[in-house]
GROMACS .gro file of C-alpha atoms in nm:
model
  489
    1MET     CA    1   3.369   7.032  -2.187
    2VAL     CA    2   3.487   6.908  -2.530
    3GLN     CA    3   3.763   6.691  -2.364
    4GLY     CA    4   3.509   6.536  -2.135
    5ALA     CA    5   3.269   6.453  -2.407
    6GLY     CA    6   3.556   6.309  -2.613
    7ARG     CA    7   3.663   6.093  -2.320
    8ARG     CA    8   3.305   5.959  -2.278
    9GLN     CA    9   3.279   5.887  -2.641
   10SER     CA   10   3.616   5.693  -2.622
   11VAL     CA   11   3.499   5.494  -2.327
   12LEU     CA   12   3.174   5.397  -2.505
   13CYS     CA   13   3.380   5.285  -2.808
   14SER     CA   14   3.601   5.075  -2.588
   15ILE     CA   15   3.328   4.906  -2.405
   16ASP     CA   16   3.266   4.533  -2.457
   17TRP     CA   17   2.929   4.544  -2.616
   18TRP     CA   18   2.918   4.163  -2.658
   19THR     CA   19   2.898   4.136  -2.282
   20ILE     CA   20   2.633   4.400  -2.261
   21GLY     CA   21   2.437   4.209  -2.525
   22LEU     CA   22   2.451   3.894  -2.320
   23TYR     CA   23   2.350   4.098  -2.012
   24LEU     CA   24   2.046   4.245  -2.192
   25ALA     CA   25   1.941   3.898  -2.329
   26LEU     CA   26   1.965   3.744  -1.982
   27LEU     CA   27   1.757   4.033  -1.847
   28ILE     CA   28   1.482   3.979  -2.112
   29PHE     CA   29   1.469   3.597  -2.051
   30GLY     CA   30   1.468   3.666  -1.686
   31TRP     CA   31   1.173   3.889  -1.700
   32ILE     CA   32   0.992   3.635  -1.912
   33SER     CA   33   1.061   3.378  -1.646
   34VAL     CA   34   0.940   3.600  -1.369
   35CYS     CA   35   0.616   3.660  -1.568
   36GLY     CA   36   0.562   3.281  -1.600
   37ALA     CA   37   0.642   3.218  -1.226
   38SER     CA   38   0.436   3.499  -1.086
   39TYR     CA   39   0.138   3.500  -1.327
   40THR     CA   40  -0.200   3.378  -1.197
   41TYR     CA   41  -0.499   3.294  -1.403
   42GLY     CA   42  -0.717   3.607  -1.455
   43ASP     CA   43  -0.437   3.872  -1.447
   44ASN     CA   44  -0.493   4.111  -1.728
   45ASP     CA   45  -0.188   4.335  -1.715
   46ILE     CA   46   0.157   4.178  -1.662
   47PHE     CA   47   0.306   4.531  -1.661
   48SER     CA   48   0.095   4.655  -1.367
   49LEU     CA   49   0.314   4.761  -1.073
   50ASP     CA   50   0.077   4.556  -0.855
   51THR     CA   51   0.228   4.232  -0.995
   52ARG     CA   52   0.574   4.092  -0.958
   53SER     CA   53   0.631   4.097  -1.329
   54GLY     CA   54   0.548   4.470  -1.337
   55MET     CA   55   0.786   4.555  -1.045
   56GLN     CA   56   1.055   4.345  -1.213
   57VAL     CA   57   1.033   4.583  -1.512
   58VAL     CA   58   1.113   4.869  -1.263
   59TRP     CA   59   1.410   4.685  -1.129
   60ILE     CA   60   1.540   4.600  -1.476
   61ALA     CA   61   1.507   4.965  -1.597
   62THR     CA   62   1.676   5.102  -1.282
   63SER     CA   63   1.951   4.831  -1.320
   64VAL     CA   64   2.018   4.934  -1.683
   65CYS     CA   65   2.037   5.298  -1.586
   66LEU     CA   66   2.264   5.215  -1.301
   67GLY     CA   67   2.497   5.016  -1.525
   68PHE     CA   68   2.531   5.288  -1.785
   69ALA     CA   69   2.590   5.541  -1.511
   70ILE     CA   70   2.883   5.333  -1.389
   71LEU     CA   71   3.014   5.329  -1.747
   72LEU     CA   72   3.032   5.707  -1.743
   73MET     CA   73   3.237   5.716  -1.425
   74ASP     CA   74   3.612   5.743  -1.410
   75ALA     CA   75   3.763   5.392  -1.379
   76ARG     CA   76   4.023   5.526  -1.131
   77PHE     CA   77   3.740   5.602  -0.881
   78PHE     CA   78   3.704   5.225  -0.808
   79ASP     CA   79   4.079   5.174  -0.759
   80THR     CA   80   4.117   5.474  -0.535
   81PHE     CA   81   3.820   5.409  -0.316
   82SER     CA   82   3.818   5.033  -0.308
   83TYR     CA   83   3.899   5.011   0.066
   84ILE     CA   84   3.649   5.289   0.157
   85ILE     CA   85   3.369   5.116  -0.039
   86TYR     CA   86   3.456   4.782   0.140
   87GLY     CA   87   3.465   4.950   0.479
   88ILE     CA   88   3.122   5.111   0.424
   89LEU     CA   89   2.971   4.782   0.317
   90LEU     CA   90   3.118   4.605   0.626
   91LEU     CA   91   2.959   4.853   0.847
   92LEU     CA   92   2.631   4.814   0.671
   93LEU     CA   93   2.646   4.440   0.698
   94PHE     CA   94   2.734   4.460   1.069
   95ALA     CA   95   2.446   4.714   1.134
   96THR     CA   96   2.194   4.488   0.944
   97ILE     CA   97   2.249   4.209   1.211
   98PHE     CA   98   2.071   4.420   1.467
   99ASN     CA   99   1.782   4.547   1.249
  100PRO     CA  100   1.435   4.469   1.390
  101HIS     CA  101   1.294   4.323   1.075
  102ASP     CA  102   1.270   3.942   1.059
  103ILE     CA  103   1.193   3.821   0.714
  104LYS     CA  104   1.162   3.433   0.690
  105GLY     CA  105   1.392   3.390   0.995
  106SER     CA  106   1.659   3.627   0.856
  107HIS     CA  107   1.778   3.969   0.961
  108SER     CA  108   1.950   4.035   0.630
  109TRP     CA  109   1.706   4.300   0.490
  110ILE     CA  110   1.687   4.669   0.543
  111VAL     CA  111   1.332   4.788   0.513
  112LEU     CA  112   1.277   5.154   0.397
  113GLY     CA  113   0.906   5.186   0.361
  114PRO     CA  114   0.793   4.993   0.053
  115LEU     CA  115   1.170   4.926  -0.043
  116ARG     CA  116   1.361   4.634   0.090
  117LEU     CA  117   1.738   4.604   0.031
  118GLN     CA  118   1.972   4.313   0.110
  119PRO     CA  119   2.332   4.456   0.177
  120ALA     CA  120   2.467   4.106   0.133
  121GLU     CA  121   2.415   4.143  -0.247
  122PHE     CA  122   2.623   4.454  -0.263
  123GLY     CA  123   2.891   4.316  -0.039
  124LYS     CA  124   3.010   4.098  -0.329
  125PHE     CA  125   3.135   4.380  -0.546
  126ALA     CA  126   3.276   4.563  -0.248
  127THR     CA  127   3.477   4.252  -0.155
  128ALA     CA  128   3.591   4.199  -0.510
  129LEU     CA  129   3.721   4.561  -0.518
  130ALA     CA  130   3.904   4.526  -0.185
  131LEU     CA  131   4.056   4.191  -0.286
  132ALA     CA  132   4.164   4.330  -0.618
  133LYS     CA  133   4.321   4.640  -0.449
  134LEU     CA  134   4.511   4.432  -0.187
  135MET     CA  135   4.645   4.171  -0.430
  136SER     CA  136   4.747   4.421  -0.697
  137SER     CA  137   4.938   4.634  -0.446
  138PHE     CA  138   5.317   4.657  -0.466
  139GLY     CA  139   5.500   4.379  -0.307
  140PHE     CA  140   5.202   4.150  -0.251
  141ASN     CA  141   5.296   3.785  -0.266
  142ILE     CA  142   5.027   3.530  -0.211
  143HIS     CA  143   5.292   3.272  -0.104
  144ARG     CA  144   5.369   3.479   0.211
  145TRP     CA  145   5.144   3.371   0.487
  146LYS     CA  146   5.081   3.730   0.608
  147HIS     CA  147   4.965   3.837   0.262
  148PHE     CA  148   4.759   3.526   0.213
  149ALA     CA  149   4.600   3.566   0.552
  150ALA     CA  150   4.511   3.928   0.469
  151ALA     CA  151   4.340   3.823   0.140
  152CYS     CA  152   4.154   3.557   0.331
  153ALA     CA  153   4.050   3.804   0.595
  154ILE     CA  154   3.902   4.034   0.334
  155ILE     CA  155   3.688   3.748   0.211
  156LEU     CA  156   3.592   3.597   0.562
  157MET     CA  157   3.486   3.927   0.729
  158PRO     CA  158   3.166   3.985   0.524
  159MET     CA  159   3.093   3.613   0.555
  160PHE     CA  160   3.099   3.631   0.928
  161PHE     CA  161   2.865   3.934   0.940
  162ILE     CA  162   2.620   3.767   0.679
  163ILE     CA  163   2.614   3.448   0.893
  164GLY     CA  164   2.526   3.671   1.190
  165GLN     CA  165   2.226   3.779   0.984
  166ARG     CA  166   2.118   3.413   0.963
  167GLU     CA  167   2.174   3.418   0.591
  168THR     CA  168   2.411   3.115   0.547
  169GLY     CA  169   2.343   3.066   0.177
  170SER     CA  170   2.456   3.422   0.090
  171ALA     CA  171   2.763   3.381   0.301
  172LEU     CA  172   2.873   3.064   0.115
  173VAL     CA  173   2.881   3.259  -0.207
  174TYR     CA  174   3.199   3.426  -0.084
  175LEU     CA  175   3.380   3.088  -0.115
  176ALA     CA  176   3.390   3.151  -0.486
  177PHE     CA  177   3.674   3.391  -0.424
  178ALA     CA  178   3.894   3.082  -0.368
  179LEU     CA  179   3.908   3.047  -0.750
  180VAL     CA  180   4.046   3.409  -0.765
  181LEU     CA  181   4.321   3.312  -0.513
  182TYR     CA  182   4.400   2.998  -0.712
  183ARG     CA  183   4.433   3.198  -1.039
  184GLU     CA  184   4.671   3.441  -0.876
  185GLY     CA  185   4.911   3.168  -0.740
  186MET     CA  186   4.755   2.998  -0.433
  187PRO     CA  187   4.903   2.664  -0.401
  188GLY     CA  188   4.697   2.389  -0.559
  189SER     CA  189   4.726   2.183  -0.254
  190ILE     CA  190   4.507   2.425  -0.068
  191LEU     CA  191   4.226   2.386  -0.328
  192PHE     CA  192   4.280   2.013  -0.334
  193THR     CA  193   4.247   2.013   0.045
  194GLY     CA  194   3.900   2.176   0.017
  195VAL     CA  195   3.782   1.929  -0.247
  196ALA     CA  196   3.914   1.640  -0.032
  197MET     CA  197   3.711   1.768   0.275
  198VAL     CA  198   3.390   1.783   0.058
  199VAL     CA  199   3.461   1.418  -0.050
  200TYR     CA  200   3.526   1.312   0.313
  201PHE     CA  201   3.204   1.466   0.415
  202VAL     CA  202   2.981   1.330   0.153
  203VAL     CA  203   3.129   0.978   0.151
  204GLY     CA  204   3.157   0.954   0.524
  205ILE     CA  205   2.823   1.077   0.617
  206LYS     CA  206   2.636   0.917   0.337
  207TYR     CA  207   2.771   0.560   0.420
  208GLU     CA  208   2.833   0.597   0.790
  209GLN     CA  209   2.543   0.373   0.897
  210VAL     CA  210   2.622   0.111   0.624
  211LEU     CA  211   2.830  -0.187   0.755
  212LEU     CA  212   3.100  -0.364   0.558
  213ALA     CA  213   2.982  -0.725   0.496
  214ALA     CA  214   2.927  -0.909   0.823
  215THR     CA  215   3.165  -0.683   1.025
  216PRO     CA  216   3.089  -0.396   1.270
  217THR     CA  217   3.283  -0.165   1.036
  218SER     CA  218   3.128   0.149   0.899
  219VAL     CA  219   3.168   0.174   0.523
  220GLY     CA  220   3.187   0.550   0.537
  221LYS     CA  221   3.475   0.549   0.790
  222TYR     CA  222   3.652   0.273   0.612
  223VAL     CA  223   3.646   0.453   0.269
  224VAL     CA  224   3.738   0.795   0.427
  225PHE     CA  225   4.048   0.638   0.593
  226LEU     CA  226   4.143   0.467   0.270
  227LEU     CA  227   4.117   0.794   0.089
  228VAL     CA  228   4.327   0.979   0.345
  229HIS     CA  229   4.601   0.705   0.304
  230VAL     CA  230   4.597   0.721  -0.066
  231PHE     CA  231   4.594   1.094  -0.073
  232THR     CA  232   4.882   1.122   0.176
  233ALA     CA  233   5.102   0.878  -0.030
  234SER     CA  234   5.017   1.059  -0.346
  235MET     CA  235   5.123   1.398  -0.199
  236ILE     CA  236   5.457   1.246  -0.099
  237TYR     CA  237   5.514   1.164  -0.467
  238VAL     CA  238   5.396   1.504  -0.600
  239TYR     CA  239   5.559   1.746  -0.339
  240CYS     CA  240   5.855   1.535  -0.214
  241LYS     CA  241   5.939   1.358  -0.547
  242GLU     CA  242   5.985   1.027  -0.359
  243ARG     CA  243   5.848   0.756  -0.572
  244ARG     CA  244   6.000   0.471  -0.376
  245GLN     CA  245   5.849   0.601  -0.044
  246THR     CA  246   5.516   0.648  -0.213
  247TRP     CA  247   5.494   0.287  -0.336
  248LEU     CA  248   5.617   0.141  -0.014
  249MET     CA  249   5.374   0.330   0.191
  250LEU     CA  250   5.088   0.240  -0.038
  251ALA     CA  251   5.191  -0.125  -0.031
  252TYR     CA  252   5.218  -0.135   0.354
  253VAL     CA  253   4.897   0.053   0.420
  254LEU     CA  254   4.679  -0.117   0.165
  255GLY     CA  255   4.826  -0.458   0.238
  256ILE     CA  256   4.757  -0.432   0.610
  257THR     CA  257   4.421  -0.293   0.554
  258LEU     CA  258   4.326  -0.571   0.311
  259THR     CA  259   4.459  -0.833   0.560
  260ALA     CA  260   4.261  -0.693   0.839
  261THR     CA  261   3.954  -0.675   0.622
  262LEU     CA  262   3.985  -1.047   0.513
  263PHE     CA  263   4.046  -1.145   0.872
  264SER     CA  264   3.740  -0.946   0.991
  265VAL     CA  265   3.517  -1.095   0.726
  266PHE     CA  266   3.615  -1.452   0.727
  267VAL     CA  267   3.767  -1.523   1.090
  268ILE     CA  268   3.676  -1.290   1.364
  269PRO     CA  269   3.459  -0.984   1.303
  270PHE     CA  270   3.604  -0.654   1.444
  271ASP     CA  271   3.605  -0.285   1.360
  272ILE     CA  272   3.874  -0.247   1.087
  273VAL     CA  273   3.873   0.125   1.141
  274LEU     CA  274   4.067   0.069   1.461
  275VAL     CA  275   4.352  -0.082   1.241
  276GLN     CA  276   4.322   0.217   1.002
  277ILE     CA  277   4.352   0.464   1.290
  278ALA     CA  278   4.674   0.280   1.408
  279LEU     CA  279   4.797   0.296   1.058
  280SER     CA  280   4.732   0.664   1.031
  281VAL     CA  281   4.926   0.732   1.355
  282LEU     CA  282   5.219   0.538   1.212
  283VAL     CA  283   5.204   0.724   0.882
  284MET     CA  284   5.208   1.058   1.066
  285LEU     CA  285   5.485   0.951   1.289
  286TYR     CA  286   5.692   0.856   0.980
  287LEU     CA  287   5.623   1.185   0.809
  288LEU     CA  288   5.725   1.367   1.129
  289TYR     CA  289   6.050   1.162   1.136
  290GLN     CA  290   6.116   1.241   0.765
  291TRP     CA  291   6.065   1.617   0.840
  292LEU     CA  292   6.312   1.609   1.131
  293ARG     CA  293   6.563   1.414   0.929
  294THR     CA  294   6.547   1.611   0.608
  295ARG     CA  295   6.414   1.944   0.731
  296LEU     CA  296   6.193   1.940   0.423
  297TYR     CA  297   5.871   2.120   0.527
  298ASN     CA  298   5.668   1.937   0.268
  299TYR     CA  299   5.669   1.634   0.498
  300LEU     CA  300   5.537   1.838   0.779
  301TYR     CA  301   5.259   1.987   0.559
  302ILE     CA  302   5.157   1.645   0.441
  303MET     CA  303   5.141   1.516   0.797
  304LEU     CA  304   4.925   1.813   0.902
  305PHE     CA  305   4.699   1.740   0.594
  306SER     CA  306   4.661   1.368   0.717
  307LEU     CA  307   4.586   1.475   1.069
  308GLY     CA  308   4.354   1.759   0.960
  309SER     CA  309   4.164   1.518   0.729
  310ILE     CA  310   4.078   1.289   1.016
  311MET     CA  311   3.994   1.564   1.252
  312PHE     CA  312   3.772   1.728   0.997
  313PHE     CA  313   3.578   1.403   0.935
  314TYR     CA  314   3.505   1.335   1.300
  315SER     CA  315   3.426   1.707   1.357
  316ALA     CA  316   3.202   1.720   1.065
  317ASP     CA  317   3.006   1.427   1.195
  318TYR     CA  318   2.970   1.598   1.536
  319VAL     CA  319   2.856   1.925   1.382
  320LEU     CA  320   2.591   1.747   1.169
  321ASN     CA  321   2.443   1.544   1.447
  322ASP     CA  322   2.496   1.771   1.753
  323VAL     CA  323   2.532   2.130   1.640
  324MET     CA  324   2.319   2.185   1.340
  325GLU     CA  325   1.954   2.277   1.370
  326PRO     CA  326   1.711   1.998   1.279
  327HIS     CA  327   1.583   2.150   0.960
  328GLN     CA  328   1.945   2.205   0.839
  329ARG     CA  329   2.037   1.840   0.922
  330VAL     CA  330   1.721   1.724   0.730
  331ARG     CA  331   1.816   1.926   0.419
  332ILE     CA  332   2.175   1.760   0.412
  333ASN     CA  333   2.023   1.420   0.473
  334VAL     CA  334   1.775   1.466   0.184
  335LEU     CA  335   2.054   1.583  -0.046
  336LEU     CA  336   2.267   1.281   0.040
  337GLY     CA  337   1.973   1.054  -0.024
  338LEU     CA  338   1.943   0.944   0.341
  339GLU     CA  339   1.594   1.069   0.374
  340GLU     CA  340   1.312   1.129   0.142
  341ASP     CA  341   1.091   1.372   0.325
  342ILE     CA  342   0.892   1.476   0.004
  343SER     CA  343   0.639   1.650   0.225
  344GLY     CA  344   0.901   1.839   0.421
  345ALA     CA  345   1.261   1.950   0.348
  346GLY     CA  346   1.262   1.781   0.013
  347TYR     CA  347   0.930   1.922  -0.101
  348ASN     CA  348   1.076   2.221  -0.296
  349VAL     CA  349   1.327   2.015  -0.489
  350HIS     CA  350   1.073   1.740  -0.557
  351GLN     CA  351   0.813   1.981  -0.697
  352SER     CA  352   1.069   2.172  -0.898
  353GLU     CA  353   1.189   1.838  -1.051
  354ILE     CA  354   0.833   1.760  -1.145
  355ALA     CA  355   0.790   2.104  -1.300
  356ILE     CA  356   1.109   2.069  -1.509
  357GLY     CA  357   1.032   1.722  -1.617
  358SER     CA  358   0.669   1.816  -1.725
  359GLY     CA  359   0.814   2.063  -1.967
  360GLY     CA  360   0.949   1.801  -2.197
  361LEU     CA  361   1.152   1.903  -2.500
  362LYS     CA  362   0.980   2.222  -2.600
  363GLY     CA  363   0.797   2.322  -2.283
  364LYS     CA  364   0.434   2.409  -2.228
  365GLY     CA  365   0.455   2.761  -2.364
  366PHE     CA  366   0.468   3.114  -2.215
  367LEU     CA  367   0.225   3.146  -1.903
  368ASN     CA  368   0.111   2.781  -1.954
  369GLY     CA  369   0.315   2.612  -1.674
  370THR     CA  370   0.062   2.441  -1.454
  371GLN     CA  371   0.306   2.354  -1.174
  372ASN     CA  372   0.382   2.717  -1.133
  373LYS     CA  373   0.035   2.856  -1.193
  374LEU     CA  374  -0.106   2.626  -0.927
  375LYS     CA  375   0.178   2.734  -0.677
  376PHE     CA  376   0.311   2.382  -0.627
  377VAL     CA  377   0.675   2.518  -0.631
  378PRO     CA  378   0.756   2.752  -0.330
  379GLU     CA  379   0.987   3.050  -0.401
  380GLN     CA  380   0.926   2.988  -0.774
  381ASP     CA  381   1.008   3.343  -0.881
  382THR     CA  382   1.314   3.380  -0.671
  383ASP     CA  383   1.537   3.087  -0.572
  384PHE     CA  384   1.356   2.822  -0.786
  385ILE     CA  385   1.300   3.043  -1.092
  386PHE     CA  386   1.486   2.799  -1.313
  387CYS     CA  387   1.213   2.542  -1.277
  388THR     CA  388   0.977   2.787  -1.461
  389VAL     CA  389   1.223   2.792  -1.751
  390GLY     CA  390   1.223   2.423  -1.764
  391GLU     CA  391   0.838   2.389  -1.746
  392GLU     CA  392   0.742   2.661  -1.989
  393GLU     CA  393   1.038   2.653  -2.231
  394GLY     CA  394   1.133   2.284  -2.202
  395PHE     CA  395   1.470   2.127  -2.250
  396LEU     CA  396   1.556   2.354  -2.544
  397GLY     CA  397   1.482   2.671  -2.350
  398SER     CA  398   1.670   2.554  -2.046
  399ALA     CA  399   1.966   2.458  -2.261
  400GLY     CA  400   1.953   2.804  -2.431
  401VAL     CA  401   1.963   2.981  -2.086
  402LEU     CA  402   2.257   2.779  -1.973
  403LEU     CA  403   2.440   2.847  -2.295
  404LEU     CA  404   2.389   3.221  -2.244
  405PHE     CA  405   2.538   3.193  -1.894
  406LEU     CA  406   2.824   2.981  -2.042
  407ALA     CA  407   2.888   3.247  -2.313
  408LEU     CA  408   2.893   3.516  -2.033
  409ILE     CA  409   3.134   3.316  -1.821
  410LEU     CA  410   3.368   3.250  -2.119
  411ARG     CA  411   3.351   3.607  -2.218
  412LEU     CA  412   3.448   3.718  -1.865
  413ILE     CA  413   3.741   3.483  -1.879
  414TYR     CA  414   3.858   3.641  -2.208
  415LEU     CA  415   3.811   3.992  -2.069
  416SER     CA  416   3.998   3.907  -1.744
  417GLU     CA  417   4.286   3.761  -1.931
  418ARG     CA  418   4.330   4.061  -2.161
  419GLN     CA  419   4.370   4.305  -1.873
  420THR     CA  420   4.694   4.501  -1.881
  421PHE     CA  421   4.678   4.570  -1.511
  422LYS     CA  422   4.663   4.315  -1.228
  423TYR     CA  423   4.388   4.496  -1.053
  424GLY     CA  424   4.151   4.456  -1.351
  425ARG     CA  425   4.235   4.090  -1.385
  426ILE     CA  426   4.175   4.003  -1.024
  427TYR     CA  427   3.848   4.196  -1.021
  428GLY     CA  428   3.742   4.027  -1.342
  429TYR     CA  429   3.805   3.681  -1.203
  430SER     CA  430   3.612   3.773  -0.898
  431VAL     CA  431   3.320   3.865  -1.115
  432LEU     CA  432   3.319   3.548  -1.317
  433SER     CA  433   3.378   3.335  -0.998
  434ILE     CA  434   3.068   3.482  -0.824
  435PHE     CA  435   2.854   3.427  -1.145
  436LEU     CA  436   2.978   3.077  -1.180
  437PHE     CA  437   2.903   2.989  -0.820
  438HIS     CA  438   2.549   3.136  -0.836
  439VAL     CA  439   2.469   2.956  -1.164
  440PHE     CA  440   2.609   2.620  -1.065
  441ILE     CA  441   2.458   2.610  -0.720
  442ASN     CA  442   2.121   2.755  -0.813
  443VAL     CA  443   2.060   2.524  -1.114
  444GLY     CA  444   2.198   2.234  -0.926
  445MET     CA  445   1.973   2.320  -0.635
  446VAL     CA  446   1.664   2.313  -0.847
  447LEU     CA  447   1.778   1.985  -1.014
  448GLY     CA  448   1.844   1.830  -0.660
  449LEU     CA  449   2.215   1.800  -0.729
  450THR     CA  450   2.338   2.069  -0.468
  451PRO     CA  451   2.208   2.180  -0.126
  452VAL     CA  452   1.915   2.411  -0.106
  453ILE     CA  453   2.091   2.723   0.034
  454GLY     CA  454   1.862   2.989  -0.125
  455ILE     CA  455   2.078   3.206  -0.354
  456PRO     CA  456   1.934   3.376  -0.659
  457LEU     CA  457   2.001   3.294  -1.023
  458PRO     CA  458   2.164   3.605  -1.168
  459PHE     CA  459   1.936   3.832  -1.374
  460PHE     CA  460   1.642   3.583  -1.343
  461SER     CA  461   1.539   3.573  -0.983
  462TYR     CA  462   1.286   3.845  -0.880
  463GLY     CA  463   1.407   4.127  -0.674
  464GLY     CA  464   1.587   4.458  -0.687
  465SER     CA  465   1.883   4.388  -0.456
  466SER     CA  466   2.017   4.089  -0.650
  467LEU     CA  467   1.962   4.262  -0.984
  468TRP     CA  468   2.119   4.582  -0.881
  469GLY     CA  469   2.407   4.386  -0.700
  470PHE     CA  470   2.491   4.170  -1.004
  471THR     CA  471   2.463   4.478  -1.237
  472ILE     CA  472   2.707   4.685  -1.029
  473LEU     CA  473   2.942   4.392  -1.016
  474LEU     CA  474   2.952   4.336  -1.386
  475PHE     CA  475   2.948   4.696  -1.506
  476ILE     CA  476   3.233   4.803  -1.274
  477PHE     CA  477   3.438   4.534  -1.452
  478LEU     CA  478   3.322   4.655  -1.793
  479ARG     CA  479   3.427   5.012  -1.698
  480ILE     CA  480   3.764   4.895  -1.583
  481ASP     CA  481   3.804   4.686  -1.908
  482ALA     CA  482   3.718   4.988  -2.117
  483ASP     CA  483   4.003   5.178  -1.959
  484ARG     CA  484   4.253   4.899  -1.961
  485LYS     CA  485   4.493   5.065  -2.218
  486SER     CA  486   4.514   5.388  -2.011
  487VAL     CA  487   4.845   5.451  -1.843
  488ASN     CA  488   4.670   5.628  -1.560
  489THR     CA  489   4.437   5.348  -1.460
   0.00000   0.00000   0.00000
């Protein structure tokens, strides 16, 4: 008994209380924001359980208790049962697909009387545990395709089940684990490929209907092909160390493209993209030849990158226009500035921007936000909670909240890097990646900078599932960190 009490005291002394302080500060500011977002004129008791602010107190209290209960557990429990916890959550996510409760078009909630739980929020920490267990196992090498595929499978399986629940936004959060893979040695080319795909999509779709000068050439397609050629040549320089080949390829490709452009503009108008497609074929044939001649696989990978880039662009265009639902297509068009639709898909973002802008430097004060009180902003205490911060606390309050999140992210990076075991480091980076993704997308969504995908702002958005999920995710890491010097971890 004395030994157990001494161990608990040692753990409490090893806990990173700075992170807990940031956690409690975010909870307090989050509750203030929920009060401001859910308060209506005439309410007398913001602590009443009949109000959203009153219920949020319950979620906060239970979250704090849950967090400190985790701190009293043995850190070896999470390592030992990582796969079991992951398996249970996968079964729960799969079963949720078939639940009869349809809430706002989604089957992602389990309803137990007055209590509603969203398993997707708990799948994050389960996936982080399983990923840390796999990648810290003896002999794991992320450069081996089988091992890399296994890590990707752990991430993609819950995504697949969540998409089956019609909860695409929550599924996209799992893409944050790519940062963990990159930290643990995933080739930068894979991360670069992902960034390039986003650039192709945004540039290609946004300017697809814009014509180049007096030619029938789509500016979007023209620029995408130029980027593919430049990226391909640059990769030859980086991965094959062939400076001469790089400059020759750029000279030929850009020279022919420029000549075709001038001919199309000043002589006979024609679609320059046809020339660019022919150049792409020649470039890929050249890369294939170099691979067969030198047996250097980097040439083959670069060729596949070039081919995949073109296939992705045309398939993305097809998916956007022929596969996506109309409301999804409108959201993307609004984000890219192709449509205004202030009364439709762009209504939420437009109203949230008005609310944030009306707050000015110092804000309108606690419970004095008119945009929120008059319910102009939908989902103002969940997905769009940050607009309440902007309206009532102003620029200074918004900056303060973002600085708190920045401090939390930086602290998590510090804690992750000081881990003496690979398991703790991987789990730590999983935690900070998820928090970073949520904060970046949610705040960007409210400001109209990122797509509206409906994910909560950690510790701010109303609800028990997200608050419990983030608390479990964070406090498991704090418990692992507290035991980092133990040889038995």
